[in-house]
Amino acid sequence: MRTSALDQDLFAAAVGSMPADELSAVRNDAASRFASLGFPTARNENWKYTNLSGAAAISNAWLREHAGVPFSSASITRPGQAESTLLRQIDANWIVIRNGSVDMNSLERTRKNYGAVINFSHLSDRTAECDIDVDDPMSAFNAALLLDGLHISVSPDSDSLTPLGILQIDDPSQQASQVRIVLEIGRSSSLRIVECALSANHGAQFTNAVIQASIASNACLSHVRLQLRGDEHVGVSRITATLDRDARFHHDAFDFGGSLTRNDVVAIIAGTNAQVRLHGLYLASGNQHIDNHTRVEHRVGPAVSDEEYRGVLSGRSRAVFNGQAVVFKGADGTDANQSNHNLLLSSQAEIDTKPELEIYADDVKCSHGATVGQLDEASLFYLRSRGLDQGEAKRLLTQAFASEFLSELSVEVCREYLTSTLDERLADLVSDRHL
Amino acid sequence: MSNMLEIKNLQARIAGNTILNGLTLTVKAGEVHAIMGPNGSGKSTLAQVIAGHADYEVLGGTVTYQGENLLALEPEDRAREGIFLGFQYPVEIPGVNNAYLLKAAVNAKRRHQGLAEIDAFEFLKLARERMSLLEMDASFLNRSVNEGFSGGEKKRNEILQMAMLEPKLAILDETDSGLDIDALKAVANGVNALRDPERAIVLVTHYQRLLDYIEPDYVHVLSKGRIVRSGDKSLALELEEKGYEWIQEAANA
């Protein structure tokens, strides 16, 4: 494992070279915060299993050459095969974010399609009214080096019929990118988002994306995140959703790619009768590393949270699941359920799973469970006795385990794309040479 | 007629316990054999060894199927060559669709035979036809394999698979146990409809009752891993009357 730390001198110089604009105050505040924190290390309990030294090495190179320089779209050639397929197969209004910069053509098209229902603006034009989260080190790093971000607000009492697509696509020529999206879902409105992350080419890249969402009373945010990064990609992502009363937040996360991936999902229940549903599926092979940390804060009750993450690991891959549910004092009527199930296809794959419940209220219903297992031998033999070969039988059983959520997907339009991508990826896992 | 299945002096064990102790049996095409015997006599072991379950270790003897050494084949190749095992305890497989499995199984066999795969339309037509034979509702096709099925439904589903795969040699392991009389009749009707001069059927059973509905050509009694007595269907009636102790005493003598 490479051990390198982020170079704080390079960081300070890069922050100093950022443009003087509306975001300057936010950047300087974030920079001083990050300077005292640095990249998280294994000494931080939340980062015990996930080593960011690869991200630090990529970041150092990037800080030396590119930070603060607006990305030139001229250096990205025509959209690649993967990008075209995805845009064609999922019926959404797409905003394309290349190496952290919003593609203005796609933004204009999308803006027109939604008319008055959704308002899109630059984050730099909204600094007066929204707080940029910088609470954790990676969010602070993101804010300190942010050229700009996207602010999306959905008007009250409106439904956006076509899902909003957000495609993050990165190219190793730029090495690192910071993405920040602030979402405001107005009262009694709903927004469905399908967010996809791709790599334009092979090569070492680091992306650090932060989404902050506030969901007003009786509003609903459905969010599918599909991560299909290249095999040298290091990705850190964080989504924080704050829910007012009767609000709903559905999050379905699919992590199929990347070399090292760390996702943080934080749901804050700040209003009664809010509902949170978190689904995650991670598939890892080879030396992939996928870490999902979730935290649901039940600040008031009654409210419901349901969470289930599933993983399939082959080769020497490693996954981490940490699910925190915190029930605050007085949050009576809380119903919080959480589970994490893992299928290990190889003896060298590893999962570290840790459900954490912290309960300070009296009248609550909470459950959690974690399982780790192999494919059922009796089922394998049954399928083979019907003429299916061993590989097909394994693939079928693995698919059955992994497809659990597809029937209740938050954003229907990506089902077909997701199913075919899942099948393809499972075929890789089942035929992993380290089985 | 040549022998379809020829088992000679078969010895096999599981988890260190020797279960089969020199079993010899010959089955020809068109015949129905019943293998009876008390618990632990090796009935299910015989069925599992023929299907190729890896937990059973063959210590000695030979199993010849259509003139070839069956023991050298993987379970899936045995199935594709026409061997079908109806499980005593069919496995529940959540998330795997019954129709998908049936179609995959039929096509695996067809590919092996060098035939074109069956298309969706032909498949549905065939499946519906075979299901009506077993008085099964069409909704079975869309359910997960055996998940939440009653005992009778599971056994019908086994016979449906047999009817779709049209095996040359079917081993039905306690297909009758745990069934009420209606389910037993439906299963027996299905099996009888599949009797064919080209097909051999081996019924492994604990109870004589099944043989009232599926009339065997031969009855064998298994005890301590060997066939200790063979006869026609009257042997089953004699067993019913005198119990297994009679055979075991005779075998020990």
JSON list of N, CA and C in Angstrom, two decimals, chain A residues 376-379 381-392 395-397 399-401, chain B residues 48 52-53 74-76 79-80 84-85 87 91 93-95 100-101 105 108 146 158 161:
[
{"chain": "A", "resi": 376, "resn": "ASP", "atom": "N", "xyz": [-25.28, -21.26, -1.31]},
{"chain": "A", "resi": 376, "resn": "ASP", "atom": "CA", "xyz": [-25.82, -22.46, -0.70]},
{"chain": "A", "resi": 376, "resn": "ASP", "atom": "C", "xyz": [-25.50, -23.69, -1.58]},
{"chain": "A", "resi": 377, "resn": "GLU", "atom": "N", "xyz": [-24.78, -24.65, -0.99]},
{"chain": "A", "resi": 377, "resn": "GLU", "atom": "CA", "xyz": [-24.34, -25.83, -1.75]},
{"chain": "A", "resi": 377, "resn": "GLU", "atom": "C", "xyz": [-25.53, -26.66, -2.24]},
{"chain": "A", "resi": 378, "resn": "ALA", "atom": "N", "xyz": [-26.56, -26.77, -1.40]},
{"chain": "A", "resi": 378, "resn": "ALA", "atom": "CA", "xyz": [-27.72, -27.58, -1.79]},
{"chain": "A", "resi": 378, "resn": "ALA", "atom": "C", "xyz": [-28.41, -26.97, -3.01]},
{"chain": "A", "resi": 379, "resn": "SER", "atom": "N", "xyz": [-28.49, -25.62, -3.04]},
{"chain": "A", "resi": 379, "resn": "SER", "atom": "CA", "xyz": [-29.11, -24.96, -4.19]},
{"chain": "A", "resi": 379, "resn": "SER", "atom": "C", "xyz": [-28.26, -25.14, -5.44]},
{"chain": "A", "resi": 381, "resn": "PHE", "atom": "N", "xyz": [-26.25, -27.63, -6.14]},
{"chain": "A", "resi": 381, "resn": "PHE", "atom": "CA", "xyz": [-26.39, -29.00, -6.64]},
{"chain": "A", "resi": 381, "resn": "PHE", "atom": "C", "xyz": [-27.74, -29.19, -7.33]},
{"chain": "A", "resi": 382, "resn": "TYR", "atom": "N", "xyz": [-28.76, -28.60, -6.74]},
{"chain": "A", "resi": 382, "resn": "TYR", "atom": "CA", "xyz": [-30.11, -28.71, -7.33]},
{"chain": "A", "resi": 382, "resn": "TYR", "atom": "C", "xyz": [-30.10, -28.17, -8.76]},
{"chain": "A", "resi": 383, "resn": "LEU", "atom": "N", "xyz": [-29.51, -26.99, -8.94]},
{"chain": "A", "resi": 383, "resn": "LEU", "atom": "CA", "xyz": [-29.49, -26.38, -10.28]},
{"chain": "A", "resi": 383, "resn": "LEU", "atom": "C", "xyz": [-28.64, -27.21, -11.25]},
{"chain": "A", "resi": 384, "resn": "ARG", "atom": "N", "xyz": [-27.51, -27.72, -10.76]},
{"chain": "A", "resi": 384, "resn": "ARG", "atom": "CA", "xyz": [-26.65, -28.53, -11.63]},
{"chain": "A", "resi": 384, "resn": "ARG", "atom": "C", "xyz": [-27.36, -29.83, -12.01]},
{"chain": "A", "resi": 385, "resn": "SER", "atom": "N", "xyz": [-28.13, -30.38, -11.08]},
{"chain": "A", "resi": 385, "resn": "SER", "atom": "CA", "xyz": [-28.84, -31.63, -11.37]},
{"chain": "A", "resi": 385, "resn": "SER", "atom": "C", "xyz": [-29.92, -31.42, -12.43]},
{"chain": "A", "resi": 386, "resn": "ARG", "atom": "N", "xyz": [-30.20, -30.15, -12.75]},
{"chain": "A", "resi": 386, "resn": "ARG", "atom": "CA", "xyz": [-31.16, -29.84, -13.80]},
{"chain": "A", "resi": 386, "resn": "ARG", "atom": "C", "xyz": [-30.44, -29.49, -15.11]},
{"chain": "A", "resi": 387, "resn": "GLY", "atom": "N", "xyz": [-29.12, -29.63, -15.11]},
{"chain": "A", "resi": 387, "resn": "GLY", "atom": "CA", "xyz": [-28.37, -29.45, -16.35]},
{"chain": "A", "resi": 387, "resn": "GLY", "atom": "C", "xyz": [-27.65, -28.13, -16.49]},
{"chain": "A", "resi": 388, "resn": "LEU", "atom": "N", "xyz": [-27.77, -27.24, -15.48]},
{"chain": "A", "resi": 388, "resn": "LEU", "atom": "CA", "xyz": [-27.07, -25.96, -15.55]},
{"chain": "A", "resi": 388, "resn": "LEU", "atom": "C", "xyz": [-25.62, -26.17, -15.13]},
{"chain": "A", "resi": 389, "resn": "ASP", "atom": "N", "xyz": [-24.67, -25.58, -15.87]},
{"chain": "A", "resi": 389, "resn": "ASP", "atom": "CA", "xyz": [-23.29, -25.82, -15.45]},
{"chain": "A", "resi": 389, "resn": "ASP", "atom": "C", "xyz": [-22.97, -24.99, -14.20]},
{"chain": "A", "resi": 390, "resn": "GLN", "atom": "N", "xyz": [-21.83, -25.33, -13.59]},
{"chain": "A", "resi": 390, "resn": "GLN", "atom": "CA", "xyz": [-21.51, -24.74, -12.30]},
{"chain": "A", "resi": 390, "resn": "GLN", "atom": "C", "xyz": [-21.49, -23.20, -12.35]},
{"chain": "A", "resi": 391, "resn": "GLY", "atom": "N", "xyz": [-20.89, -22.65, -13.42]},
{"chain": "A", "resi": 391, "resn": "GLY", "atom": "CA", "xyz": [-20.79, -21.20, -13.53]},
{"chain": "A", "resi": 391, "resn": "GLY", "atom": "C", "xyz": [-22.16, -20.55, -13.64]},
{"chain": "A", "resi": 392, "resn": "GLU", "atom": "N", "xyz": [-23.01, -21.14, -14.43]},
{"chain": "A", "resi": 392, "resn": "GLU", "atom": "CA", "xyz": [-24.37, -20.62, -14.64]},
{"chain": "A", "resi": 392, "resn": "GLU", "atom": "C", "xyz": [-25.17, -20.70, -13.33]},
{"chain": "A", "resi": 395, "resn": "ARG", "atom": "N", "xyz": [-23.91, -18.02, -11.05]},
{"chain": "A", "resi": 395, "resn": "ARG", "atom": "CA", "xyz": [-24.35, -16.71, -11.51]},
{"chain": "A", "resi": 395, "resn": "ARG", "atom": "C", "xyz": [-25.83, -16.48, -11.16]},
{"chain": "A", "resi": 396, "resn": "LEU", "atom": "N", "xyz": [-26.62, -17.53, -11.36]},
{"chain": "A", "resi": 396, "resn": "LEU", "atom": "CA", "xyz": [-28.06, -17.42, -11.11]},
{"chain": "A", "resi": 396, "resn": "LEU", "atom": "C", "xyz": [-28.36, -17.17, -9.62]},
{"chain": "A", "resi": 397, "resn": "LEU", "atom": "N", "xyz": [-27.67, -17.90, -8.76]},
{"chain": "A", "resi": 397, "resn": "LEU", "atom": "CA", "xyz": [-27.90, -17.73, -7.32]},
{"chain": "A", "resi": 397, "resn": "LEU", "atom": "C", "xyz": [-27.39, -16.37, -6.84]},
{"chain": "A", "resi": 399, "resn": "GLN", "atom": "N", "xyz": [-27.17, -13.69, -8.70]},
{"chain": "A", "resi": 399, "resn": "GLN", "atom": "CA", "xyz": [-28.09, -12.70, -9.24]},
{"chain": "A", "resi": 399, "resn": "GLN", "atom": "C", "xyz": [-29.35, -12.61, -8.38]},
{"chain": "A", "resi": 400, "resn": "ALA", "atom": "N", "xyz": [-29.82, -13.77, -7.93]},
{"chain": "A", "resi": 400, "resn": "ALA", "atom": "CA", "xyz": [-31.02, -13.78, -7.08]},
{"chain": "A", "resi": 400, "resn": "ALA", "atom": "C", "xyz": [-30.77, -13.00, -5.80]},
{"chain": "A", "resi": 401, "resn": "PHE", "atom": "N", "xyz": [-29.58, -13.18, -5.24]},
{"chain": "A", "resi": 401, "resn": "PHE", "atom": "CA", "xyz": [-29.22, -12.47, -4.00]},
{"chain": "A", "resi": 401, "resn": "PHE", "atom": "C", "xyz": [-29.13, -10.96, -4.25]},
{"chain": "B", "resi": 48, "resn": "GLN", "atom": "N", "xyz": [-28.71, -40.06, -4.70]},
{"chain": "B", "resi": 48, "resn": "GLN", "atom": "CA", "xyz": [-27.75, -38.95, -4.75]},
{"chain": "B", "resi": 48, "resn": "GLN", "atom": "C", "xyz": [-26.47, -39.33, -5.49]},
{"chain": "B", "resi": 52, "resn": "GLY", "atom": "N", "xyz": [-24.92, -37.59, -8.73]},
{"chain": "B", "resi": 52, "resn": "GLY", "atom": "CA", "xyz": [-23.58, -37.01, -8.71]},
{"chain": "B", "resi": 52, "resn": "GLY", "atom": "C", "xyz": [-23.30, -36.02, -7.59]},
{"chain": "B", "resi": 53, "resn": "HIS", "atom": "N", "xyz": [-23.98, -36.15, -6.46]},
{"chain": "B", "resi": 53, "resn": "HIS", "atom": "CA", "xyz": [-23.73, -35.23, -5.35]},
{"chain": "B", "resi": 53, "resn": "HIS", "atom": "C", "xyz": [-22.32, -35.43, -4.80]},
{"chain": "B", "resi": 74, "resn": "GLU", "atom": "N", "xyz": [-19.83, -35.00, -14.53]},
{"chain": "B", "resi": 74, "resn": "GLU", "atom": "CA", "xyz": [-20.31, -33.96, -13.61]},
{"chain": "B", "resi": 74, "resn": "GLU", "atom": "C", "xyz": [-21.84, -34.07, -13.52]},
{"chain": "B", "resi": 75, "resn": "PRO", "atom": "N", "xyz": [-22.43, -33.57, -12.42]},
{"chain": "B", "resi": 75, "resn": "PRO", "atom": "CA", "xyz": [-23.89, -33.67, -12.27]},
{"chain": "B", "resi": 75, "resn": "PRO", "atom": "C", "xyz": [-24.65, -33.08, -13.46]},
{"chain": "B", "resi": 76, "resn": "GLU", "atom": "N", "xyz": [-24.18, -31.91, -13.98]},
{"chain": "B", "resi": 76, "resn": "GLU", "atom": "CA", "xyz": [-24.92, -31.28, -15.08]},
{"chain": "B", "resi": 76, "resn": "GLU", "atom": "C", "xyz": [-24.85, -32.13, -16.34]},
{"chain": "B", "resi": 79, "resn": "ALA", "atom": "N", "xyz": [-27.33, -34.89, -16.08]},
{"chain": "B", "resi": 79, "resn": "ALA", "atom": "CA", "xyz": [-28.69, -34.39, -16.38]},
{"chain": "B", "resi": 79, "resn": "ALA", "atom": "C", "xyz": [-28.88, -34.26, -17.88]},
{"chain": "B", "resi": 80, "resn": "ARG", "atom": "N", "xyz": [-27.88, -33.70, -18.55]},
{"chain": "B", "resi": 80, "resn": "ARG", "atom": "CA", "xyz": [-28.01, -33.47, -20.00]},
{"chain": "B", "resi": 80, "resn": "ARG", "atom": "C", "xyz": [-28.04, -34.78, -20.77]},
{"chain": "B", "resi": 84, "resn": "PHE", "atom": "N", "xyz": [-32.54, -37.85, -14.45]},
{"chain": "B", "resi": 84, "resn": "PHE", "atom": "CA", "xyz": [-33.29, -36.87, -13.66]},
{"chain": "B", "resi": 84, "resn": "PHE", "atom": "C", "xyz": [-33.47, -37.39, -12.25]},
{"chain": "B", "resi": 85, "resn": "LEU", "atom": "N", "xyz": [-33.13, -36.55, -11.27]},
{"chain": "B", "resi": 85, "resn": "LEU", "atom": "CA", "xyz": [-33.41, -36.91, -9.88]},
{"chain": "B", "resi": 85, "resn": "LEU", "atom": "C", "xyz": [-34.54, -36.04, -9.36]},
{"chain": "B", "resi": 87, "resn": "PHE", "atom": "N", "xyz": [-36.09, -34.76, -6.23]},
{"chain": "B", "resi": 87, "resn": "PHE", "atom": "CA", "xyz": [-35.54, -34.66, -4.86]},
{"chain": "B", "resi": 87, "resn": "PHE", "atom": "C", "xyz": [-36.58, -35.01, -3.80]},
{"chain": "B", "resi": 91, "resn": "VAL", "atom": "N", "xyz": [-35.20, -27.99, -3.04]},
{"chain": "B", "resi": 91, "resn": "VAL", "atom": "CA", "xyz": [-34.64, -26.79, -2.41]},
{"chain": "B", "resi": 91, "resn": "VAL", "atom": "C", "xyz": [-35.45, -25.56, -2.79]},
{"chain": "B", "resi": 93, "resn": "ILE", "atom": "N", "xyz": [-35.44, -21.77, -3.71]},
{"chain": "B", "resi": 93, "resn": "ILE", "atom": "CA", "xyz": [-34.43, -20.83, -4.22]},
{"chain": "B", "resi": 93, "resn": "ILE", "atom": "C", "xyz": [-35.08, -19.47, -4.46]},
{"chain": "B", "resi": 94, "resn": "PRO", "atom": "N", "xyz": [-35.13, -18.63, -3.43]},
{"chain": "B", "resi": 94, "resn": "PRO", "atom": "CA", "xyz": [-35.74, -17.31, -3.58]},
{"chain": "B", "resi": 94, "resn": "PRO", "atom": "C", "xyz": [-35.02, -16.51, -4.66]},
{"chain": "B", "resi": 95, "resn": "GLY", "atom": "N", "xyz": [-35.79, -15.79, -5.45]},
{"chain": "B", "resi": 95, "resn": "GLY", "atom": "CA", "xyz": [-35.18, -14.90, -6.45]},
{"chain": "B", "resi": 95, "resn": "GLY", "atom": "C", "xyz": [-34.87, -15.58, -7.78]},
{"chain": "B", "resi": 100, "resn": "TYR", "atom": "N", "xyz": [-37.78, -19.47, -15.53]},
{"chain": "B", "resi": 100, "resn": "TYR", "atom": "CA", "xyz": [-36.40, -19.26, -15.99]},
{"chain": "B", "resi": 100, "resn": "TYR", "atom": "C", "xyz": [-35.59, -20.55, -15.83]},
{"chain": "B", "resi": 101, "resn": "LEU", "atom": "N", "xyz": [-35.75, -21.19, -14.67]},
{"chain": "B", "resi": 101, "resn": "LEU", "atom": "CA", "xyz": [-35.01, -22.43, -14.43]},
{"chain": "B", "resi": 101, "resn": "LEU", "atom": "C", "xyz": [-35.43, -23.52, -15.42]},
{"chain": "B", "resi": 105, "resn": "ALA", "atom": "N", "xyz": [-32.94, -25.14, -18.07]},
{"chain": "B", "resi": 105, "resn": "ALA", "atom": "CA", "xyz": [-32.67, -26.58, -18.00]},
{"chain": "B", "resi": 105, "resn": "ALA", "atom": "C", "xyz": [-32.96, -27.25, -19.34]},
{"chain": "B", "resi": 108, "resn": "ALA", "atom": "N", "xyz": [-30.26, -26.18, -21.77]},
{"chain": "B", "resi": 108, "resn": "ALA", "atom": "CA", "xyz": [-28.94, -26.78, -21.50]},
{"chain": "B", "resi": 108, "resn": "ALA", "atom": "C", "xyz": [-28.89, -28.17, -22.14]},
{"chain": "B", "resi": 146, "resn": "ASN", "atom": "N", "xyz": [-39.76, -23.19, -5.85]},
{"chain": "B", "resi": 146, "resn": "ASN", "atom": "CA", "xyz": [-40.18, -23.86, -4.60]},
{"chain": "B", "resi": 146, "resn": "ASN", "atom": "C", "xyz": [-40.40, -22.95, -3.40]},
{"chain": "B", "resi": 158, "resn": "GLU", "atom": "N", "xyz": [-41.43, -30.96, -9.02]},
{"chain": "B", "resi": 158, "resn": "GLU", "atom": "CA", "xyz": [-40.38, -31.89, -9.43]},
{"chain": "B", "resi": 158, "resn": "GLU", "atom": "C", "xyz": [-40.83, -32.69, -10.65]},
{"chain": "B", "resi": 161, "resn": "GLN", "atom": "N", "xyz": [-40.77, -30.62, -13.75]},
{"chain": "B", "resi": 161, "resn": "GLN", "atom": "CA", "xyz": [-39.42, -30.54, -14.31]},
{"chain": "B", "resi": 161, "resn": "GLN", "atom": "C", "xyz": [-39.10, -31.80, -15.10]}
]
